CSV table of C-alpha atoms and ligand atoms in Angstrom, one decimal:
chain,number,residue,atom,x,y,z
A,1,UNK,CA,100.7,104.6,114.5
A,2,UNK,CA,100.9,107.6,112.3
A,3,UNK,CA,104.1,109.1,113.8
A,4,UNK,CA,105.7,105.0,113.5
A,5,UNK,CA,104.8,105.2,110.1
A,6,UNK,CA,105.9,108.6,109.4
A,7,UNK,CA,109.3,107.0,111.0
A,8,UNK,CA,109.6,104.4,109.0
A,9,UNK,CA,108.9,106.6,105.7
A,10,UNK,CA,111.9,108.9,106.5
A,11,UNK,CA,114.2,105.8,107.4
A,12,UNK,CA,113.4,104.2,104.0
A,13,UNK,CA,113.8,108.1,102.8
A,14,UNK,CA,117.8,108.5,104.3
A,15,UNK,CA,118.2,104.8,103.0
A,16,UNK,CA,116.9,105.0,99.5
A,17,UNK,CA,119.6,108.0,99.6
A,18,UNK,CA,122.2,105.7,100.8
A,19,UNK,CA,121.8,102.6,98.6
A,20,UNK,CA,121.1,105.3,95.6
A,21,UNK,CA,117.9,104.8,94.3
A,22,UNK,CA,115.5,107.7,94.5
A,23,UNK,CA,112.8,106.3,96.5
A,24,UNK,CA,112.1,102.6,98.3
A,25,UNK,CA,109.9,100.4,95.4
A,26,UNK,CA,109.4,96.5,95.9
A,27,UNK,CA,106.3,94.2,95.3
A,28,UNK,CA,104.2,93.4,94.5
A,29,UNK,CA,103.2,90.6,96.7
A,30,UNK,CA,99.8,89.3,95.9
A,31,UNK,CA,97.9,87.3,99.1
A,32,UNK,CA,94.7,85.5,98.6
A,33,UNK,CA,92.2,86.4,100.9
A,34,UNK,CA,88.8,85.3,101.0
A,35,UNK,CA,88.4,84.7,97.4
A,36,UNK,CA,89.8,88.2,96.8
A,37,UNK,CA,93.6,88.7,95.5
A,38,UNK,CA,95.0,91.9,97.0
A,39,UNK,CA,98.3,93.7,96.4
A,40,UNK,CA,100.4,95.6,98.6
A,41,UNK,CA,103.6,97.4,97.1
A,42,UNK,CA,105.8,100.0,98.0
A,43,UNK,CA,105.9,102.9,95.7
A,44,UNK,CA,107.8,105.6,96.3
A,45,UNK,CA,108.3,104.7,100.4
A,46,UNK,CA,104.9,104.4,101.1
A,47,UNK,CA,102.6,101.0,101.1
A,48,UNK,CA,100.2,100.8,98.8
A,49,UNK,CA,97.4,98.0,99.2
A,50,UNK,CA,94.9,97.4,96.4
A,51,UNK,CA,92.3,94.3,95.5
A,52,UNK,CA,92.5,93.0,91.9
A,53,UNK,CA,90.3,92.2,89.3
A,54,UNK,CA,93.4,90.7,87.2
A,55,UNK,CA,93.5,86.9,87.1
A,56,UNK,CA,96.6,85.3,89.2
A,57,UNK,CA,97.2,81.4,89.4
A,58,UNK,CA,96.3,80.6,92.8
A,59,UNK,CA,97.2,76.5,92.7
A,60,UNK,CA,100.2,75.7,91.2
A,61,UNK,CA,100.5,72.2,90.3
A,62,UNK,CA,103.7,70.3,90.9
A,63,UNK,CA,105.5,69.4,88.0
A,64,UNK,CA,107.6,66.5,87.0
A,65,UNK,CA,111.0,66.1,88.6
A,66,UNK,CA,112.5,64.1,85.3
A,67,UNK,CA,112.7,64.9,81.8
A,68,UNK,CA,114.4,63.1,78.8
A,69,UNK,CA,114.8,64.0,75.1
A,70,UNK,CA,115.5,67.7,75.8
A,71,UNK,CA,117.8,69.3,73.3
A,72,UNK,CA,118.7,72.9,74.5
A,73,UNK,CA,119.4,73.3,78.1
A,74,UNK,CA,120.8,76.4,79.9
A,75,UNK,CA,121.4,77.0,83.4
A,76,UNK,CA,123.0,79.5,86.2
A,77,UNK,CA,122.5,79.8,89.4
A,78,UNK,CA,122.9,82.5,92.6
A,79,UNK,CA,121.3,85.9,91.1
A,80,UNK,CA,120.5,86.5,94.7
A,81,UNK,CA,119.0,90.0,93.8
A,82,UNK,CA,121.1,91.0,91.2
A,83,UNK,CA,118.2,91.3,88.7
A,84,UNK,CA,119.8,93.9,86.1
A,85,UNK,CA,122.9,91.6,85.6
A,86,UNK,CA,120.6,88.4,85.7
A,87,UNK,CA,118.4,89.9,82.8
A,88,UNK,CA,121.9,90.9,81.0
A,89,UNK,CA,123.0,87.9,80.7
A,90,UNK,CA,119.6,86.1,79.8
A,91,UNK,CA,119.2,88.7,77.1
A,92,UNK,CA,122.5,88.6,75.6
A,93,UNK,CA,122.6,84.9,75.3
A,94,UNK,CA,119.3,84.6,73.7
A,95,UNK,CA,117.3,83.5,76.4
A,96,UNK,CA,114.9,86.3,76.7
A,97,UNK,CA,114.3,89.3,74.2
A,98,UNK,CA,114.7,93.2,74.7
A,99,UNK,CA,111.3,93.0,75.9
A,100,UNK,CA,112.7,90.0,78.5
A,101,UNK,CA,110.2,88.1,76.8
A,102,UNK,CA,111.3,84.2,76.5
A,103,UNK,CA,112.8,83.5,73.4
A,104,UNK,CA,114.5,80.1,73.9
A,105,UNK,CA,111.9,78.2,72.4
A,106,UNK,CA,111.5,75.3,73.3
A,107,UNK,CA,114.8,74.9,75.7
A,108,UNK,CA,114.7,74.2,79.1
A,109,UNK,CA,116.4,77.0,81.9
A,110,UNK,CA,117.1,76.0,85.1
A,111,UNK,CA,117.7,78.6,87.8
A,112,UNK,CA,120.0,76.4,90.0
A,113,UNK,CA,118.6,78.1,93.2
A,114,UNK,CA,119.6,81.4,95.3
A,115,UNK,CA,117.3,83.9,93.6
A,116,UNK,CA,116.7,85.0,97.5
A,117,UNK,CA,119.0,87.3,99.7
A,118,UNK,CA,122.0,89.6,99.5
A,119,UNK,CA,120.7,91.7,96.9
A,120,UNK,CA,117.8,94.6,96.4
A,121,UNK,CA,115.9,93.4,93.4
A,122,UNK,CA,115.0,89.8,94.8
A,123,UNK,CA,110.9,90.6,94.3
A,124,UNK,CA,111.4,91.7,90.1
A,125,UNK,CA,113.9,88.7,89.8
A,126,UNK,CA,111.2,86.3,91.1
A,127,UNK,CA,108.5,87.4,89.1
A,128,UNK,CA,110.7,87.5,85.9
A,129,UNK,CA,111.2,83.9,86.6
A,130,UNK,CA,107.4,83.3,87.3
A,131,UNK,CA,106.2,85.2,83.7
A,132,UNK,CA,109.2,83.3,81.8
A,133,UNK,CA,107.9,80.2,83.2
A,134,UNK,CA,104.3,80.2,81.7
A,135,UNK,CA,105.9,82.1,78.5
A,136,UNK,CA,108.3,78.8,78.2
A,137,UNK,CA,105.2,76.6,78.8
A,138,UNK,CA,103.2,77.8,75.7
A,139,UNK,CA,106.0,77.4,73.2
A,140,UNK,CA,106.9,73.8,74.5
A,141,UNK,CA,109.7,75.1,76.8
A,142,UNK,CA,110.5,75.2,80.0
A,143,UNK,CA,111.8,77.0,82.9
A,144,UNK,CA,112.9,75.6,86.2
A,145,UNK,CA,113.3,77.2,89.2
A,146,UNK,CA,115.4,74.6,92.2
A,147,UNK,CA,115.0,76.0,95.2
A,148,UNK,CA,118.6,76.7,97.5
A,149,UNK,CA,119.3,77.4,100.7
A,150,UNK,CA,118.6,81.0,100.7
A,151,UNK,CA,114.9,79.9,99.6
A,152,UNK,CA,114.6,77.7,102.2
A,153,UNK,CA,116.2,79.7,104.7
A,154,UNK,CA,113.6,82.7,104.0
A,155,UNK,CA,111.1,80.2,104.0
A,156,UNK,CA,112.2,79.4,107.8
A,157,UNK,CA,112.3,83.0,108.9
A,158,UNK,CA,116.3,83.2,108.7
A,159,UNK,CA,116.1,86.3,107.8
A,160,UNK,CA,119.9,87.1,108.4
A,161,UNK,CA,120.8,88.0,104.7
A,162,UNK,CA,118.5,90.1,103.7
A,163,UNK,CA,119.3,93.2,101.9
A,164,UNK,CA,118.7,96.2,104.2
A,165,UNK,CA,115.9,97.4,102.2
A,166,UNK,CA,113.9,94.0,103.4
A,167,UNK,CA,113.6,94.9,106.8
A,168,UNK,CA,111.9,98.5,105.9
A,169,UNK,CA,109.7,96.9,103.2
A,170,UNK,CA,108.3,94.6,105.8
A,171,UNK,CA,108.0,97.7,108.3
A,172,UNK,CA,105.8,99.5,105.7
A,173,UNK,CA,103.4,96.6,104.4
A,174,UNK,CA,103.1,95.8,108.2
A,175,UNK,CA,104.4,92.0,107.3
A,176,UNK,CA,106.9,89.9,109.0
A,177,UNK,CA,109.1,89.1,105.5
A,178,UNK,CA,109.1,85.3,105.5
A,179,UNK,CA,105.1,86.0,105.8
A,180,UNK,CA,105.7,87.9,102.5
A,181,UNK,CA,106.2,84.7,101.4
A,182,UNK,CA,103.5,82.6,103.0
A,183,UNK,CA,101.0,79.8,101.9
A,184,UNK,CA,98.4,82.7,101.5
A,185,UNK,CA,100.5,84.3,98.5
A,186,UNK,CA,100.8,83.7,94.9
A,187,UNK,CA,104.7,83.9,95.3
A,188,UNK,CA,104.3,81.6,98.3
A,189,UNK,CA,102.2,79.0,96.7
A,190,UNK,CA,104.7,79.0,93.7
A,191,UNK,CA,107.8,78.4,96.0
A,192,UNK,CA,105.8,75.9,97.5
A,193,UNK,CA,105.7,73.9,94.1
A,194,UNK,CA,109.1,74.4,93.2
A,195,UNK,CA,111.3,71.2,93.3
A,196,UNK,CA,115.0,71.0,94.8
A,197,UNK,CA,116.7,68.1,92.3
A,198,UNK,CA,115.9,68.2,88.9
A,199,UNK,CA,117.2,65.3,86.3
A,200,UNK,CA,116.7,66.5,82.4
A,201,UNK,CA,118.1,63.8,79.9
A,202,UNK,CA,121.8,62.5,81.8
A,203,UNK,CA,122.2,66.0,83.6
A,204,UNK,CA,121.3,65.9,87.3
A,205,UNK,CA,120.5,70.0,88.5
A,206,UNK,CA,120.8,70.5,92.5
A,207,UNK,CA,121.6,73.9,94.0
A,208,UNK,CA,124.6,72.4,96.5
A,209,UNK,CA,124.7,68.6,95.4
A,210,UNK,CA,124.6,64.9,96.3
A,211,UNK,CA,126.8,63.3,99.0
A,212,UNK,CA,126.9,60.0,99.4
A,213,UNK,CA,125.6,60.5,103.3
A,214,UNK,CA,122.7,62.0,101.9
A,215,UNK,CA,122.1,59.0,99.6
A,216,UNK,CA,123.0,56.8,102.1
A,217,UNK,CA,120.6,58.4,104.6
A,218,UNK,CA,117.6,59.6,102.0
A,219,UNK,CA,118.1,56.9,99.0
A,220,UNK,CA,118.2,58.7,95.5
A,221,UNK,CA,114.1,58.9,94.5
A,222,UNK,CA,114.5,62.1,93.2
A,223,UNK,CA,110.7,62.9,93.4
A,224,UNK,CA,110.6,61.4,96.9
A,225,UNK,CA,113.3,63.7,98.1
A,226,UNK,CA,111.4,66.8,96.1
A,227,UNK,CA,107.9,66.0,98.0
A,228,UNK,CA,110.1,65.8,101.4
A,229,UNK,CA,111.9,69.0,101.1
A,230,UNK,CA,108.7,70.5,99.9
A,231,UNK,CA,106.7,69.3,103.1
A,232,UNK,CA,109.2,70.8,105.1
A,233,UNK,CA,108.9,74.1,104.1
A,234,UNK,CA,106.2,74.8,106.7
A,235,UNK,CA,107.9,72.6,109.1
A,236,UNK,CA,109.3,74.1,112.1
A,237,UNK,CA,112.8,73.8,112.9
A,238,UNK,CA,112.6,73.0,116.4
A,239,UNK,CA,110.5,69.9,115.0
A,240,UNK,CA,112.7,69.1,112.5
A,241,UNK,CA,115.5,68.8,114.5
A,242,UNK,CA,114.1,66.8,116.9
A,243,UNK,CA,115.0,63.9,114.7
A,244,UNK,CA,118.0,63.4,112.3
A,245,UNK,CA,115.7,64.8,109.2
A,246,UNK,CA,117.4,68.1,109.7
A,247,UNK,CA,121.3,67.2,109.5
A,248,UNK,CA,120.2,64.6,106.3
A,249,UNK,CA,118.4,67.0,104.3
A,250,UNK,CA,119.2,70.7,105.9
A,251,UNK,CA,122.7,69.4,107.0
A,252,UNK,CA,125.7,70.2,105.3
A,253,UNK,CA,125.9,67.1,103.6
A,254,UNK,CA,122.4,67.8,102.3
A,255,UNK,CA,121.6,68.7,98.7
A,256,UNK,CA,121.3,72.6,99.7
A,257,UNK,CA,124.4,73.5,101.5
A,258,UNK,CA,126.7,70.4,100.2
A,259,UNK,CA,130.7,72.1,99.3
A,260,UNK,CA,132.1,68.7,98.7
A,261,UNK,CA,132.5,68.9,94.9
A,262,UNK,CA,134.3,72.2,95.4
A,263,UNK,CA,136.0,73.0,99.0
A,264,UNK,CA,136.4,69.6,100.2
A,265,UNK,CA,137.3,67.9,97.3
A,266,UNK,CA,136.1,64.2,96.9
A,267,UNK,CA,137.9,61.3,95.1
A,268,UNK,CA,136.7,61.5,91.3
A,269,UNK,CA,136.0,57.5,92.1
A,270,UNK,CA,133.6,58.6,94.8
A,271,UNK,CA,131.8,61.2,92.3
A,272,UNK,CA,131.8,57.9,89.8
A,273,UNK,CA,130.0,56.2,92.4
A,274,UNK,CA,127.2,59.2,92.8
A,275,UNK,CA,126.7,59.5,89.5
A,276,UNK,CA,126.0,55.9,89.0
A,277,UNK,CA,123.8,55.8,91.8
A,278,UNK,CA,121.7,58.8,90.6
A,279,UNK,CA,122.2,57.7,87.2
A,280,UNK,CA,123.2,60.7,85.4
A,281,UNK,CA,126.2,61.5,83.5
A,282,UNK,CA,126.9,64.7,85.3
A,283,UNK,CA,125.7,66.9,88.2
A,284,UNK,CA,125.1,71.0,87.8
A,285,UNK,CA,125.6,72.9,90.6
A,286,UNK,CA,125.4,76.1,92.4
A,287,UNK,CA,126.0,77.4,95.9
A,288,UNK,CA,130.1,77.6,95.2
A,289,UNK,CA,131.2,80.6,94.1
A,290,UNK,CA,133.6,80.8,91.1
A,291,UNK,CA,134.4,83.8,88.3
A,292,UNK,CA,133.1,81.9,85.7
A,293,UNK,CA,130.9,78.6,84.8
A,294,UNK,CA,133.2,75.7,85.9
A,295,UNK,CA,133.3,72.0,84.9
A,296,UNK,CA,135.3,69.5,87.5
A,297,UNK,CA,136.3,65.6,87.6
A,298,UNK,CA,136.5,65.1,83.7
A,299,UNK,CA,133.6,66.8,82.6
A,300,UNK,CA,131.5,65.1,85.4
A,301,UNK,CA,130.6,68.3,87.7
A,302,UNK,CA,129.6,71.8,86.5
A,303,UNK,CA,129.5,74.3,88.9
A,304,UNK,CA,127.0,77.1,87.4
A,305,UNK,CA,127.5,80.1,90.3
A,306,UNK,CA,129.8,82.6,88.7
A,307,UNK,CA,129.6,84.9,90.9
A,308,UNK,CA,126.2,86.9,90.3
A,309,UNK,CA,126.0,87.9,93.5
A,310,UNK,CA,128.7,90.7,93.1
A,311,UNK,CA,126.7,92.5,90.9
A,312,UNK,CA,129.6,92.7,88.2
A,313,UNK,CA,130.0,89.5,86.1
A,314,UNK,CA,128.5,86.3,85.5
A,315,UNK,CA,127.7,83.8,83.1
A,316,UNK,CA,125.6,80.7,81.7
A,317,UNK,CA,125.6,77.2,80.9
A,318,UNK,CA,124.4,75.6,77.9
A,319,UNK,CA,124.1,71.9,77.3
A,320,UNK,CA,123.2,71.8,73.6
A,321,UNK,CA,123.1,67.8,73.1
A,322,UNK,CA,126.7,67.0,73.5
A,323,UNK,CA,128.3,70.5,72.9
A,324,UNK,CA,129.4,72.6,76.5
A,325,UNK,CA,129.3,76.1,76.2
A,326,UNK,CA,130.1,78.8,79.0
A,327,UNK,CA,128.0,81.9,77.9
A,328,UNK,CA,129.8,84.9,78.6
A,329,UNK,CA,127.8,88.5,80.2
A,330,UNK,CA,128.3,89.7,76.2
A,331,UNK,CA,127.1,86.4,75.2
A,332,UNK,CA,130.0,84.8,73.5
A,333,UNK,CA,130.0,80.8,73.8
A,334,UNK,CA,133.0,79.6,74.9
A,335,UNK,CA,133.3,75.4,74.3
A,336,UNK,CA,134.2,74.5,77.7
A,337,UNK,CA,137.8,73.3,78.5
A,338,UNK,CA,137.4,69.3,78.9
A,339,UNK,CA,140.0,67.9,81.8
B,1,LIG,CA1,123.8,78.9,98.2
């Protein structure tokens, strides 16, 4: 035990070396257990456990999945671990402070999924996300965090895009990395309340989108579809595909992995048709990688993932009532071209 440990110290030693950082840091991931809230962290390559005394929410109540009469709304999509460019942008577009305290007032963010994978600051990311959201909350704001496919895929124990520091970190807090993530942990509990379609004022939020298979298959309750997708989370997969729930809401025509507004392009008459049956004015999306924040069939579609995930650009969308706006990394607004 002490020789595998020693092992896995100088592995995450040589690696730290190799991804550049001086030493192997993530956490901290909080588990409730028996009434207690303990930490375990890595600092400096080495697991650290401790029990708190702080207060953590341990029950986090599900919010709405509609809201109406919201005037500032920005959104972006697919940090998946690039935490320094996420906060970047945030900060130079006004969202968050030099502190990274919120400082939208009362506008609404919407992380359009894919905080998860890829990339070696997935842990900061998520709790930057967690301390804006009850900073937005107390000034009237809000901050909404739609879970993707890489969430749910984690959630599942697909565990195939993980940055290589994941592996070790689970090695050294002696924790299968989905299990990181579990129903006993603060971060757990919170995914666990997180919604996957969103619908502020006419603007419909969904990490891939809405096909009209899905809508034919799973109708178009939007809090209906939220508490499924949420119940499946500790579903197994082998149970979930024993029926057709897997291909209609996991499928690729499902509202996590759907490509049709993008690499399959659908009729603009078909979109019309989606739209009216959600009714919404326009759909946000992520999941579809592009250099900058998009906007497809007339105005109808934005697609919000510019490209995060590369660690070198990426930008933001504001809705401000009816004015578009691209927000650059510097944090110019660009009016977004109209077709
Ligand atoms: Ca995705």
């Amino acid at each position: 035990m002490i020789r595998s440990s020693f092992i896995i110290v100088f592995f995450s030693f040589i690696l730290s070396k190799a991804i550049g950082q001086e030493a192997l840091n993530d956490g901290p991931y909080i588990f409730i257990e028996d009434q207690q809230l303990v930490e375990k962290s890595v600092v400096e390559g080495v697991a650290v456990r401790k029990e708190l005394t702080d207060a953590y929410d341990t029950i986090f109540r599900v919010q709405p999945s509609i809201f109406t009469g919201v005037d500032k709304i920005a959104a972006l999509s697919d940090i998946h671990g690039q935490y320094d460019l996420a906060v970047e942008i945030l900060r130079n577009n006004q969202i968050i402070d030099a502190e990274l305290n919120w400082s939208f007032g009362d506008g609404h963010l919407v992380i359009v999924g894919d905080i998860f994978d890829r990339g070696d600051k997935v842990t900061v990311a998520l709790w930057l996300i967690y301390e804006l959201e009850q900073q937005a909350r107390a000034v009237d704001g809000r901050v909404h965090y739609l879970l993707g496919n890489h969430e749910y895929m984690v959630l599942h124990k697909d565990l195939r895009y993980l940055h290589e520091k994941y592996p070790l970190v689970s090695e050294l807090l002696e924790t299968e990395y989905d299990e990181l993530y579990g129903s006993n942990t603060v971060l757990g509990r919170w995914l666990r309340s997180k919604h996957t379609i969103l619908k502020i004022n006419e603007h419909l939020f969904v990490h891939g989108g809405i096909s009209q298979d899905f809508i034919t298959s799973a109708g178009v309750d939007i809090e209906a579809i939220n508490e499924t997708m949420r119940k499946s989370i500790d579903r197994s997969k082998d149970e979930m595909k024993s029926t057709d729930f897997y291909s209609t809401y996991y499928g690729s025509t499902g509202p996590i992995w759907y490509r049709g507004y993008f690499y399959d392009p659908i009729s603009e008459i078909t979109v019309d048709s989606i739209l009216t049956q959600v009714k919404s004015e326009h759909i946000i999306v992520g999941h579809c990688s592009n250099d900058e924040v998009v906007i497809r069939y007339n105005n109808k579609v934005f697609g919000v993932d510019s490209s995060i995930k590369k660690g070198e650009y990426g930008e933001i969308l504001f809705l401000l009532g009816e004015e578009y706006y691209r927000g650059t990394k510097s944090g110019e607004r660009v009016e977004l071209n109209r077709e």
